[in-house]
mmCIF file of C-alpha atoms in Angstrom:
data_model
loop_
_atom_site.group_PDB
_atom_site.id
_atom_site.type_symbol
_atom_site.label_atom_id
_atom_site.label_comp_id
_atom_site.label_asym_id
_atom_site.label_seq_id
_atom_site.Cartn_x
_atom_site.Cartn_y
_atom_site.Cartn_z
ATOM 1 C CA MET A 119 -31.346 -75.428 -37.531
ATOM 2 C CA SER A 120 -32.796 -73.266 -35.172
ATOM 3 C CA ARG A 121 -31.731 -70.581 -33.297
ATOM 4 C CA GLY A 122 -31.776 -72.390 -29.739
ATOM 5 C CA ASP A 123 -29.850 -75.077 -31.165
ATOM 6 C CA LEU A 124 -25.450 -74.363 -29.370
ATOM 7 C CA ALA A 125 -24.426 -77.520 -30.069
ATOM 8 C CA GLY A 126 -24.999 -77.209 -34.367
ATOM 9 C CA LEU A 127 -23.497 -73.385 -34.522
ATOM 10 C CA VAL A 128 -20.354 -74.419 -32.625
ATOM 11 C CA ALA A 129 -19.915 -77.614 -34.876
ATOM 12 C CA ALA A 130 -20.730 -75.305 -37.929
ATOM 13 C CA PHE A 131 -18.714 -72.515 -36.562
ATOM 14 C CA GLY A 132 -15.733 -75.066 -35.710
ATOM 15 C CA ALA A 133 -16.032 -76.583 -39.162
ATOM 16 C CA ALA A 134 -16.102 -73.228 -41.209
ATOM 17 C CA LEU A 135 -13.028 -72.031 -38.877
ATOM 18 C CA HIS A 136 -11.238 -75.779 -39.631
ATOM 19 C CA ASP A 137 -11.924 -74.530 -43.517
ATOM 20 C CA ALA A 138 -10.385 -71.128 -43.617
ATOM 21 C CA GLY A 139 -7.270 -72.390 -42.254
ATOM 22 C CA LEU A 140 -7.769 -71.966 -38.483
ATOM 23 C CA PRO A 141 -6.414 -74.819 -37.063
ATOM 24 C CA VAL A 142 -9.675 -75.388 -34.622
ATOM 25 C CA GLY A 143 -9.681 -78.957 -32.890
ATOM 26 C CA PRO A 144 -12.301 -80.469 -30.496
ATOM 27 C CA ASP A 145 -10.424 -79.259 -27.469
ATOM 28 C CA ARG A 146 -11.135 -75.666 -29.241
ATOM 29 C CA GLY A 147 -14.968 -76.202 -29.598
ATOM 30 C CA GLU A 148 -15.137 -78.046 -26.471
ATOM 31 C CA ARG A 149 -14.115 -74.791 -24.435
ATOM 32 C CA PHE A 150 -16.231 -72.268 -27.152
ATOM 33 C CA ALA A 151 -19.330 -74.405 -26.178
ATOM 34 C CA ARG A 152 -18.214 -74.090 -22.648
ATOM 35 C CA ALA A 153 -17.612 -70.777 -21.881
ATOM 36 C CA VAL A 154 -21.324 -69.199 -24.123
ATOM 37 C CA THR A 155 -22.868 -72.122 -21.318
ATOM 38 C CA LEU A 156 -20.724 -70.309 -17.999
ATOM 39 C CA LEU A 157 -21.398 -66.489 -19.941
ATOM 40 C CA ALA A 158 -24.156 -66.590 -21.376
ATOM 41 C CA PRO A 159 -24.222 -63.986 -24.312
ATOM 42 C CA THR A 160 -27.100 -61.785 -25.252
ATOM 43 C CA THR A 161 -25.270 -60.336 -27.776
ATOM 44 C CA THR A 162 -24.087 -61.064 -31.411
ATOM 45 C CA ALA A 163 -20.333 -58.886 -30.199
ATOM 46 C CA GLU A 164 -20.539 -60.804 -26.498
ATOM 47 C CA LEU A 165 -20.289 -64.166 -28.483
ATOM 48 C CA HIS A 166 -17.783 -63.078 -30.876
ATOM 49 C CA ARG A 167 -15.569 -61.909 -27.781
ATOM 50 C CA CYS A 168 -16.343 -65.424 -26.225
ATOM 51 C CA ALA A 169 -14.692 -66.849 -29.742
ATOM 52 C CA ARG A 170 -12.071 -64.896 -30.061
ATOM 53 C CA ALA A 171 -10.855 -65.624 -26.712
ATOM 54 C CA THR A 172 -10.874 -69.923 -26.926
ATOM 55 C CA LEU A 173 -10.409 -70.434 -30.549
ATOM 56 C CA THR A 174 -7.243 -67.914 -30.927
ATOM 57 C CA CYS A 175 -4.330 -68.303 -29.534
ATOM 58 C CA HIS A 176 -3.001 -64.918 -31.750
ATOM 59 C CA PRO A 177 -4.502 -61.678 -33.348
ATOM 60 C CA GLU A 178 -2.560 -62.789 -36.561
ATOM 61 C CA GLN A 179 -5.718 -65.187 -36.665
ATOM 62 C CA PHE A 180 -8.025 -62.352 -35.634
ATOM 63 C CA GLU A 181 -8.793 -61.849 -39.394
ATOM 64 C CA ILE A 182 -9.939 -65.418 -39.833
ATOM 65 C CA LEU A 183 -12.168 -65.657 -36.998
ATOM 66 C CA ASP A 184 -13.669 -62.243 -38.011
ATOM 67 C CA ARG A 185 -14.257 -63.339 -41.849
ATOM 68 C CA VAL A 186 -15.929 -66.573 -40.919
ATOM 69 C CA PHE A 187 -17.643 -65.143 -37.393
ATOM 70 C CA ASP A 188 -19.855 -62.774 -40.143
ATOM 71 C CA ALA A 189 -20.480 -65.324 -42.803
ATOM 72 C CA VAL A 190 -22.119 -68.470 -40.062
ATOM 73 C CA PHE A 191 -23.649 -65.606 -37.182
ATOM 74 C CA ARG A 192 -25.084 -62.549 -40.055
ATOM 75 C CA GLY A 193 -28.660 -62.009 -39.201
ATOM 76 C CA TYR A 194 -28.568 -64.325 -35.867
ATOM 77 C CA ALA A 195 -30.706 -61.235 -34.084
ATOM 78 C CA ASP A 196 -29.373 -60.235 -29.833
ATOM 79 C CA ASP A 197 -31.778 -62.168 -28.347
ATOM 80 C CA PRO A 198 -30.618 -64.264 -25.276
ATOM 81 C CA ALA A 199 -32.369 -67.583 -26.653
ATOM 82 C CA ASP A 200 -30.200 -67.173 -29.707
ATOM 83 C CA PHE A 201 -27.356 -68.224 -27.763
ATOM 84 C CA ARG A 202 -28.167 -69.940 -24.664
ATOM 85 C CA GLY A 203 -30.321 -72.927 -25.974
ATOM 86 C CA ASP A 204 -33.666 -71.356 -24.962
ATOM 87 C CA PRO A 205 -36.523 -73.858 -26.098
ATOM 88 C CA ASN A 206 -38.597 -71.545 -26.403
ATOM 89 C CA ALA A 207 -36.889 -69.405 -29.582
ATOM 90 C CA THR A 208 -37.927 -69.950 -32.989
ATOM 91 C CA GLY A 209 -37.187 -67.812 -36.167
ATOM 92 C CA THR A 210 -38.829 -65.687 -35.687
ATOM 93 C CA SER A 211 -39.829 -63.245 -32.194
ATOM 94 C CA THR A 212 -42.992 -63.331 -30.394
ATOM 95 C CA THR A 213 -43.728 -59.569 -30.768
ATOM 96 C CA SER A 214 -42.719 -59.829 -34.224
ATOM 97 C CA ALA A 215 -45.151 -62.319 -35.117
ATOM 98 C CA SER A 216 -48.501 -60.581 -33.657
ATOM 99 C CA SER A 217 -47.479 -57.262 -34.905
ATOM 100 C CA GLY A 218 -46.175 -58.166 -38.250
ATOM 101 C CA SER A 219 -43.594 -56.410 -38.562
ATOM 102 C CA THR A 220 -40.046 -57.484 -39.261
ATOM 103 C CA PRO A 221 -37.643 -59.394 -37.291
ATOM 104 C CA SER A 222 -34.488 -56.956 -36.180
ATOM 105 C CA ALA A 223 -31.503 -57.071 -38.095
ATOM 106 C CA GLY A 224 -28.808 -58.433 -36.064
ATOM 107 C CA PRO A 225 -25.660 -55.918 -35.208
ATOM 108 C CA PRO A 226 -22.958 -55.274 -37.286
ATOM 109 C CA PRO A 227 -21.130 -57.770 -38.691
ATOM 110 C CA PRO A 228 -17.518 -57.893 -36.299
ATOM 111 C CA GLY A 229 -15.599 -56.167 -39.534
ATOM 112 C CA SER A 230 -17.838 -53.317 -39.851
ATOM 113 C CA ALA A 231 -17.355 -49.348 -38.664
ATOM 114 C CA SER A 232 -19.589 -49.508 -35.873
ATOM 115 C CA THR A 233 -18.123 -52.512 -33.716
ATOM 116 C CA ALA A 234 -14.460 -51.478 -35.203
ATOM 117 C CA LYS A 235 -14.265 -49.591 -32.236
ATOM 118 C CA GLU A 236 -15.167 -52.909 -30.247
ATOM 119 C CA ILE A 237 -12.855 -54.832 -32.039
ATOM 120 C CA GLU A 238 -9.995 -52.955 -32.112
ATOM 121 C CA ILE A 239 -9.559 -53.824 -27.782
ATOM 122 C CA PRO A 240 -7.865 -56.523 -26.532
ATOM 123 C CA VAL A 241 -9.172 -59.896 -25.599
ATOM 124 C CA ALA A 242 -6.924 -61.611 -24.023
ATOM 125 C CA THR A 243 -6.685 -65.442 -25.326
ATOM 126 C CA VAL A 244 -7.014 -68.414 -23.387
ATOM 127 C CA GLY A 245 -5.006 -70.484 -25.492
ATOM 128 C CA SER A 246 -2.823 -73.232 -23.475
ATOM 129 C CA ALA A 247 1.042 -71.926 -23.923
ATOM 130 C CA THR A 248 2.194 -75.197 -25.988
ATOM 131 C CA GLU A 249 -0.330 -74.154 -28.199
ATOM 132 C CA ARG A 250 1.511 -71.015 -28.582
ATOM 133 C CA LEU A 251 4.701 -71.910 -28.271
ATOM 134 C CA ALA A 252 5.124 -74.767 -29.553
ATOM 135 C CA SER A 253 6.409 -73.384 -33.317
ATOM 136 C CA ARG A 254 7.625 -69.721 -32.629
ATOM 137 C CA ASP A 255 11.177 -70.218 -33.645
ATOM 138 C CA PHE A 256 12.840 -69.503 -30.021
ATOM 139 C CA ALA A 257 14.709 -65.957 -31.659
ATOM 140 C CA THR A 258 11.251 -64.533 -31.505
ATOM 141 C CA LEU A 259 10.596 -65.358 -28.292
ATOM 142 C CA THR A 260 10.536 -62.236 -25.775
ATOM 143 C CA PRO A 261 11.817 -62.058 -22.501
ATOM 144 C CA ALA A 262 8.455 -63.390 -20.175
ATOM 145 C CA GLU A 263 7.544 -65.883 -23.137
ATOM 146 C CA LEU A 264 10.928 -67.382 -21.900
ATOM 147 C CA THR A 265 9.701 -67.404 -18.725
ATOM 148 C CA GLU A 266 7.054 -69.735 -19.784
ATOM 149 C CA LEU A 267 9.389 -72.126 -22.185
ATOM 150 C CA ALA A 268 11.205 -72.988 -18.507
ATOM 151 C CA ASP A 269 7.394 -74.427 -17.275
ATOM 152 C CA LEU A 270 6.762 -76.740 -20.328
ATOM 153 C CA MET A 271 10.740 -77.348 -20.686
ATOM 154 C CA ARG A 272 10.484 -79.004 -16.907
ATOM 155 C CA ARG A 273 8.257 -81.766 -18.208
ATOM 156 C CA LEU A 274 10.647 -83.111 -21.387
ATOM 157 C CA ALA A 275 13.148 -85.209 -19.675
ATOM 158 C CA VAL A 276 16.671 -85.432 -20.639
ATOM 159 C CA ALA A 277 18.439 -88.732 -21.274
ATOM 160 C CA THR A 278 21.471 -90.211 -22.259
ATOM 161 C CA PRO A 279 22.044 -93.514 -22.887
ATOM 162 C CA PRO A 280 23.687 -95.915 -19.733
ATOM 163 C CA ARG A 281 26.930 -97.127 -20.002
ATOM 164 C CA ARG A 282 28.724 -99.629 -17.539
ATOM 165 C CA THR A 283 31.348 -98.108 -14.965
ATOM 166 C CA ARG A 284 33.723 -100.593 -12.758
ATOM 167 C CA ARG A 285 31.842 -100.974 -9.739
ATOM 168 C CA MET A 286 29.715 -103.852 -8.633
ATOM 169 C CA ARG A 287 26.840 -105.168 -7.823
ATOM 170 C CA SER A 288 24.105 -107.835 -6.787
ATOM 171 C CA ARG A 289 22.187 -109.762 -9.160
ATOM 172 C CA ALA A 290 20.266 -113.051 -8.727
ATOM 173 C CA PHE A 291 21.610 -113.693 -12.526
ATOM 174 C CA GLY A 292 24.386 -111.814 -13.216
ATOM 175 C CA ASP A 293 27.411 -112.558 -15.041
ATOM 176 C CA ALA A 294 29.651 -112.935 -12.613
ATOM 177 C CA VAL A 295 30.004 -115.164 -9.354
ATOM 178 C CA ASP A 296 30.731 -113.093 -6.881
ATOM 179 C CA LEU A 297 32.966 -114.730 -4.973
ATOM 180 C CA ARG A 298 33.596 -112.828 -1.354
ATOM 181 C CA ALA A 299 28.703 -112.419 -1.164
ATOM 182 C CA THR A 300 29.091 -116.421 -1.585
ATOM 183 C CA LEU A 301 31.154 -117.131 1.220
ATOM 184 C CA ARG A 302 29.667 -114.742 3.328
ATOM 185 C CA ARG A 303 26.308 -116.794 2.778
ATOM 186 C CA ALA A 304 28.028 -119.676 3.147
ATOM 187 C CA ARG A 305 28.707 -119.459 7.071
ATOM 188 C CA ARG A 306 25.376 -120.443 7.040
ATOM 189 C CA THR A 307 25.726 -123.558 6.109
ATOM 190 C CA GLY A 308 28.470 -124.740 7.633
ATOM 191 C CA GLY A 309 31.344 -123.296 5.113
ATOM 192 C CA HIS A 310 29.373 -125.127 1.923
ATOM 193 C CA PRO A 311 28.406 -122.727 -0.944
ATOM 194 C CA VAL A 312 25.212 -123.964 -1.507
ATOM 195 C CA ARG A 313 23.900 -121.408 -3.694
ATOM 196 C CA LEU A 314 26.312 -118.766 -5.949
ATOM 197 C CA MET A 315 25.882 -115.241 -5.349
ATOM 198 C CA ARG A 316 26.038 -113.267 -8.673
ATOM 199 C CA ARG A 317 26.842 -110.277 -9.745
ATOM 200 C CA GLU A 318 27.201 -107.289 -12.550
ATOM 201 C CA PRO A 319 28.820 -104.127 -13.622
ATOM 202 C CA ARG A 320 26.463 -101.215 -12.367
ATOM 203 C CA VAL A 321 25.106 -98.637 -14.974
ATOM 204 C CA ARG A 322 24.681 -94.873 -14.943
ATOM 205 C CA PRO A 323 23.738 -92.804 -17.432
ATOM 206 C CA ARG A 324 26.216 -91.299 -19.853
ATOM 207 C CA ARG A 325 28.067 -87.949 -18.910
ATOM 208 C CA LEU A 326 26.298 -85.381 -20.908
ATOM 209 C CA VAL A 327 28.724 -82.932 -21.786
ATOM 210 C CA ALA A 328 26.709 -79.125 -23.401
ATOM 211 C CA LEU A 329 29.243 -76.314 -25.252
ATOM 212 C CA CYS A 330 26.747 -73.592 -26.394
ATOM 213 C CA ASP A 331 28.407 -70.657 -29.373
ATOM 214 C CA ILE A 332 27.099 -67.517 -27.776
ATOM 215 C CA SER A 333 27.904 -64.741 -30.447
ATOM 216 C CA GLY A 334 25.402 -62.580 -32.147
ATOM 217 C CA SER A 335 24.220 -65.158 -34.578
ATOM 218 C CA MET A 336 23.211 -68.216 -32.253
ATOM 219 C CA GLU A 337 22.563 -65.793 -28.423
ATOM 220 C CA PRO A 338 19.146 -66.287 -28.930
ATOM 221 C CA TYR A 339 18.902 -70.509 -29.377
ATOM 222 C CA ALA A 340 22.044 -70.404 -26.914
ATOM 223 C CA ARG A 341 19.396 -69.180 -24.169
ATOM 224 C CA ALA A 342 16.711 -71.572 -24.909
ATOM 225 C CA MET A 343 19.309 -74.251 -24.621
ATOM 226 C CA LEU A 344 20.900 -73.251 -21.481
ATOM 227 C CA GLN A 345 17.974 -73.402 -19.940
ATOM 228 C CA LEU A 346 16.553 -76.727 -21.307
ATOM 229 C CA LEU A 347 19.783 -77.810 -19.961
ATOM 230 C CA TYR A 348 18.194 -76.014 -16.624
ATOM 231 C CA CYS A 349 14.475 -77.459 -16.309
ATOM 232 C CA ALA A 350 15.037 -81.205 -17.780
ATOM 233 C CA ALA A 351 18.681 -82.282 -17.190
ATOM 234 C CA GLY A 352 17.903 -82.575 -14.180
ATOM 235 C CA THR A 353 21.467 -84.633 -13.075
ATOM 236 C CA SER A 354 24.863 -83.313 -11.318
ATOM 237 C CA ARG A 355 27.253 -85.162 -14.734
ATOM 238 C CA ALA A 356 25.785 -82.002 -16.835
ATOM 239 C CA GLU A 357 28.835 -80.068 -17.965
ATOM 240 C CA VAL A 358 27.926 -76.912 -19.750
ATOM 241 C CA PHE A 359 30.226 -74.307 -21.262
ATOM 242 C CA THR A 360 29.756 -71.359 -23.433
ATOM 243 C CA PHE A 361 31.685 -70.231 -25.917
ATOM 244 C CA ALA A 362 32.166 -66.825 -28.666
ATOM 245 C CA THR A 363 35.681 -66.181 -29.077
ATOM 246 C CA ARG A 364 36.930 -68.450 -25.066
ATOM 247 C CA LEU A 365 35.690 -70.623 -23.875
ATOM 248 C CA THR A 366 33.496 -70.304 -20.224
ATOM 249 C CA ARG A 367 32.681 -72.848 -17.773
ATOM 250 C CA LEU A 368 28.975 -72.237 -16.475
ATOM 251 C CA THR A 369 28.056 -75.778 -14.902
ATOM 252 C CA LYS A 370 28.762 -74.105 -11.621
ATOM 253 C CA ILE A 371 26.613 -71.061 -12.397
ATOM 254 C CA LEU A 372 23.854 -72.942 -13.650
ATOM 255 C CA ALA A 373 24.013 -74.945 -10.352
ATOM 256 C CA ARG A 374 20.914 -74.137 -7.774
ATOM 257 C CA THR A 375 19.059 -70.807 -9.383
ATOM 258 C CA ARG A 376 16.255 -69.926 -10.968
ATOM 259 C CA PRO A 377 16.086 -70.163 -14.939
ATOM 260 C CA ALA A 378 16.318 -66.361 -15.062
ATOM 261 C CA VAL A 379 18.670 -65.674 -12.810
ATOM 262 C CA ALA A 380 21.603 -68.595 -14.121
ATOM 263 C CA LEU A 381 21.121 -66.215 -17.336
ATOM 264 C CA HIS A 382 21.837 -63.617 -16.123
ATOM 265 C CA ARG A 383 24.873 -64.615 -14.831
ATOM 266 C CA ALA A 384 25.938 -66.895 -17.523
ATOM 267 C CA GLY A 385 25.736 -63.624 -19.721
ATOM 268 C CA GLN A 386 27.957 -61.688 -16.409
ATOM 269 C CA ALA A 387 30.470 -65.242 -15.759
ATOM 270 C CA ALA A 388 31.003 -65.103 -20.388
ATOM 271 C CA PRO A 389 32.187 -61.252 -21.179
ATOM 272 C CA ASP A 390 32.250 -62.672 -24.838
ATOM 273 C CA TRP A 391 28.261 -63.190 -24.892
ATOM 274 C CA SER A 392 27.161 -61.720 -28.371
ATOM 275 C CA GLY A 393 30.477 -61.505 -29.707
ATOM 276 C CA GLY A 394 32.481 -63.529 -33.100
ATOM 277 C CA THR A 395 32.920 -66.358 -32.993
ATOM 278 C CA ARG A 396 36.167 -69.165 -33.068
ATOM 279 C CA ILE A 397 34.994 -72.208 -32.805
ATOM 280 C CA GLY A 398 37.962 -74.681 -33.563
ATOM 281 C CA ALA A 399 39.917 -72.170 -30.902
ATOM 282 C CA ALA A 400 37.101 -73.468 -28.072
ATOM 283 C CA LEU A 401 36.710 -76.695 -29.277
ATOM 284 C CA LYS A 402 40.571 -76.554 -28.824
ATOM 285 C CA ALA A 403 40.794 -75.408 -25.458
ATOM 286 C CA PHE A 404 38.070 -77.852 -24.339
ATOM 287 C CA ASN A 405 40.242 -80.755 -25.306
ATOM 288 C CA ASP A 406 43.349 -79.544 -23.687
ATOM 289 C CA THR A 407 41.745 -78.368 -21.072
ATOM 290 C CA TYR A 408 38.868 -80.623 -20.143
ATOM 291 C CA GLY A 409 38.099 -83.131 -22.892
ATOM 292 C CA ARG A 410 41.697 -85.894 -22.623
ATOM 293 C CA ARG A 411 41.287 -85.532 -18.382
ATOM 294 C CA GLY A 412 38.752 -87.194 -18.842
ATOM 295 C CA MET A 413 35.118 -84.978 -18.981
ATOM 296 C CA ALA A 414 34.607 -86.560 -22.491
ATOM 297 C CA ARG A 415 35.638 -89.881 -22.618
ATOM 298 C CA GLY A 416 32.580 -92.066 -23.371
ATOM 299 C CA ALA A 417 30.422 -88.478 -23.330
ATOM 300 C CA VAL A 418 27.850 -87.455 -24.910
ATOM 301 C CA VAL A 419 28.092 -84.159 -26.199
ATOM 302 C CA LEU A 420 26.148 -81.602 -27.353
ATOM 303 C CA ILE A 421 27.533 -78.512 -29.637
ATOM 304 C CA VAL A 422 24.824 -75.347 -30.836
ATOM 305 C CA SER A 423 26.206 -73.341 -33.420
ATOM 306 C CA ASP A 424 25.398 -72.043 -36.433
ATOM 307 C CA GLY A 425 28.874 -73.235 -37.246
ATOM 308 C CA TRP A 426 30.321 -70.108 -38.514
ATOM 309 C CA GLU A 427 33.642 -69.989 -38.280
ATOM 310 C CA THR A 428 36.183 -66.312 -38.118
ATOM 311 C CA GLY A 429 39.292 -68.359 -37.886
ATOM 312 C CA ASP A 430 40.733 -71.318 -39.529
ATOM 313 C CA PRO A 431 38.028 -73.917 -40.736
ATOM 314 C CA ALA A 432 40.718 -76.555 -40.607
ATOM 315 C CA GLN A 433 40.954 -76.404 -37.007
ATOM 316 C CA VAL A 434 37.401 -76.959 -36.485
ATOM 317 C CA GLY A 435 37.877 -79.947 -38.309
ATOM 318 C CA ALA A 436 41.278 -80.669 -36.390
ATOM 319 C CA GLU A 437 39.713 -80.410 -33.512
ATOM 320 C CA MET A 438 36.242 -82.233 -34.107
ATOM 321 C CA ALA A 439 38.785 -85.141 -34.819
ATOM 322 C CA ARG A 440 40.102 -84.868 -31.396
ATOM 323 C CA LEU A 441 36.519 -84.827 -29.280
ATOM 324 C CA SER A 442 35.426 -87.407 -31.872
ATOM 325 C CA ARG A 443 37.501 -90.376 -30.692
ATOM 326 C CA LEU A 444 36.741 -89.450 -27.063
ATOM 327 C CA ALA A 445 32.651 -89.388 -26.834
ATOM 328 C CA HIS A 446 30.687 -91.075 -27.250
ATOM 329 C CA ARG A 447 27.898 -89.260 -29.150
ATOM 330 C CA ILE A 448 28.437 -85.756 -31.060
ATOM 331 C CA VAL A 449 25.048 -84.558 -31.169
ATOM 332 C CA TRP A 450 25.056 -80.866 -33.240
ATOM 333 C CA VAL A 451 21.929 -78.464 -33.248
ATOM 334 C CA ASN A 452 22.217 -75.945 -35.926
ATOM 335 C CA PRO A 453 18.360 -73.897 -36.277
ATOM 336 C CA ARG A 454 19.555 -73.554 -39.899
ATOM 337 C CA THR A 455 19.232 -76.878 -40.952
ATOM 338 C CA ALA A 456 15.443 -76.242 -40.655
ATOM 339 C CA SER A 457 15.510 -75.213 -44.402
ATOM 340 C CA PRO A 458 14.970 -77.620 -46.900
ATOM 341 C CA ARG A 459 17.611 -75.659 -48.619
ATOM 342 C CA TYR A 460 20.806 -76.075 -45.968
ATOM 343 C CA ARG A 461 23.652 -77.103 -46.985
ATOM 344 C CA PRO A 462 27.023 -77.670 -44.875
ATOM 345 C CA LEU A 463 28.888 -76.632 -47.543
ATOM 346 C CA VAL A 464 32.196 -74.260 -46.643
ATOM 347 C CA GLY A 465 33.079 -73.065 -43.042
ATOM 348 C CA GLY A 466 32.892 -74.609 -39.703
ATOM 349 C CA MET A 467 30.209 -77.089 -40.290
ATOM 350 C CA ALA A 468 31.298 -78.300 -43.527
ATOM 351 C CA ALA A 469 34.805 -79.245 -41.057
ATOM 352 C CA ALA A 470 32.068 -80.707 -38.445
ATOM 353 C CA TRP A 471 29.786 -82.400 -40.273
ATOM 354 C CA PRO A 472 31.795 -85.532 -39.989
ATOM 355 C CA TYR A 473 32.486 -86.413 -36.578
ATOM 356 C CA CYS A 474 28.680 -85.663 -35.805
ATOM 357 C CA ASP A 475 26.923 -88.564 -34.650
ATOM 358 C CA ALA A 476 23.693 -86.469 -35.617
ATOM 359 C CA VAL A 477 22.448 -82.941 -36.981
ATOM 360 C CA VAL A 478 19.412 -81.387 -35.798
ATOM 361 C CA SER A 479 17.572 -77.564 -35.647
ATOM 362 C CA ALA A 480 15.945 -77.434 -32.386
ATOM 363 C CA HIS A 481 14.698 -74.107 -33.106
ATOM 364 C CA THR A 482 11.614 -74.346 -32.100
ATOM 365 C CA LEU A 483 9.572 -76.229 -28.896
ATOM 366 C CA THR A 484 8.154 -79.248 -31.332
ATOM 367 C CA ASP A 485 11.652 -79.316 -32.666
ATOM 368 C CA LEU A 486 13.140 -80.721 -29.858
ATOM 369 C CA ASP A 487 11.778 -83.556 -29.663
ATOM 370 C CA PRO A 488 14.257 -85.132 -32.861
ATOM 371 C CA LEU A 489 17.262 -83.447 -30.227
ATOM 372 C CA LEU A 490 15.882 -85.446 -27.835
ATOM 373 C CA ALA A 491 16.164 -88.346 -28.954
ATOM 374 C CA ALA A 492 19.354 -87.767 -30.082
ATOM 375 C CA LEU A 493 20.341 -87.340 -27.300
ATOM 376 C CA ARG A 494 18.429 -90.441 -25.894
ATOM 377 C CA GLU A 495 20.535 -92.508 -28.689
ATOM 378 C CA GLY A 496 23.338 -95.238 -27.866
ATOM 379 C CA ALA A 497 24.759 -96.757 -31.294
ATOM 380 C CA ARG A 498 27.061 -94.713 -33.102
ATOM 381 C CA HIS A 499 26.599 -93.269 -36.807
ATOM 382 C CA ALA A 500 28.076 -89.859 -39.047
ATOM 383 C CA ALA A 501 24.749 -87.446 -39.564
ATOM 384 C CA HIS A 502 25.622 -87.445 -42.868
ATOM 385 C CA GLN A 503 25.626 -91.606 -43.342
#
C-alpha cells in the first residue's frame, strides 16, 4: 500500500481500532477521512490529533487509540504527501533516492517521551452528545452534561395509551346513531332521514402521574426523570410529585420554564430534597389527597424510587394495593434493577413489586426506551408474572 493511499490507511486504521476494542464504525471512519482531507496534516503529530478528535468520545479511549496509531503509522515520514493522497508519493523520497542516504525515520510514536508533552494537551472531541451520554449512568452526569441531556430528551416522545371519554364526536362509521345530527340533516330532505349520522366516543391520552423519590440515594435519577417529564411529556395532563419524608406537588413549578430553572425551583419547593425515604407515607398522602379524588383514576402512574423504605414496608404494600385499584397501569423505575443479581426480596420494593405492571431501570439514556414502551403499553400485567 502506497503512502498516498488515504482510503486504505483509514480503512486499515479503523479496522485495527475496532479489533482493539474501540467502537469505531463507518460514521467515525468517514469523519476521520473528512478531517484529514480538510486539514491536510503534514506530520504524524497532526494526523494523531485528527484521529483523537474524530475517533474518540472520551479520554479513557485515548490509550487504545495511541497504541493502535503507533502500530499502524510507525515509520511514516513527516512528508505532506504521506497524508494528502499525493499521486507522486512513493515509498522513498526523491532526495533519498538520489543521494543514497537512508530515508528519514518517522517521528517518535505518540507514546514516547519526546511527544508526551504534546499528547498531554487536552484535545476537544467532536463525538456527538448521544454517543457520549447514551450509556452514562445518570448518577455520574455533571450539571453541564445534564443540560446536554435535556436537548436529547426533547427528541423523545412520552406517550400514554388512549382512553375513551364521555364526550362524543361525529364519525361516518361510528358505533352509535347521532340522533340530533340526523334530524338536522333531515331538514335538507323534507324531514326524511335519508342518511343516518353516527358518532363515537372521543379518545384522549391517559393522564400521566409521576411520583419521584428525591432522597439522597435517588436524587440524581430524580433530576433526570423530572427533566424527561419536562422536556418530552409536553402535555397538560402530566402531574408531577416528589417525595422523601413528605409529598410535594411540582406540576405548576415545572410548567413553562427552562429545565435548569425548573429543577432549581423543584429543590426549593421540596424541603426534604436529599433527605430520608418514607414511601408508604408518601403513597398514603397521595391516595388520600389526590388519588381517590380522581387524579389517579384511569391514569398511568410512574414511581421513581430504589425501594429503600425507612418506615413500615407493610404500609407500602397496602397503599400500592389502593393505588392499583385506581390506576390503569403502575410503572416503577428502580435504577438498582440494572444489576442482573438484583432481587426484590426485602423492604419497600418487595412490598410494592406485586402491584407493579412494569419495573425498569431507566438509569441511562439508552435504557429510557424500555420505560417509554412501558408507559405506552395498554394491557395490564404484573411485573412479577
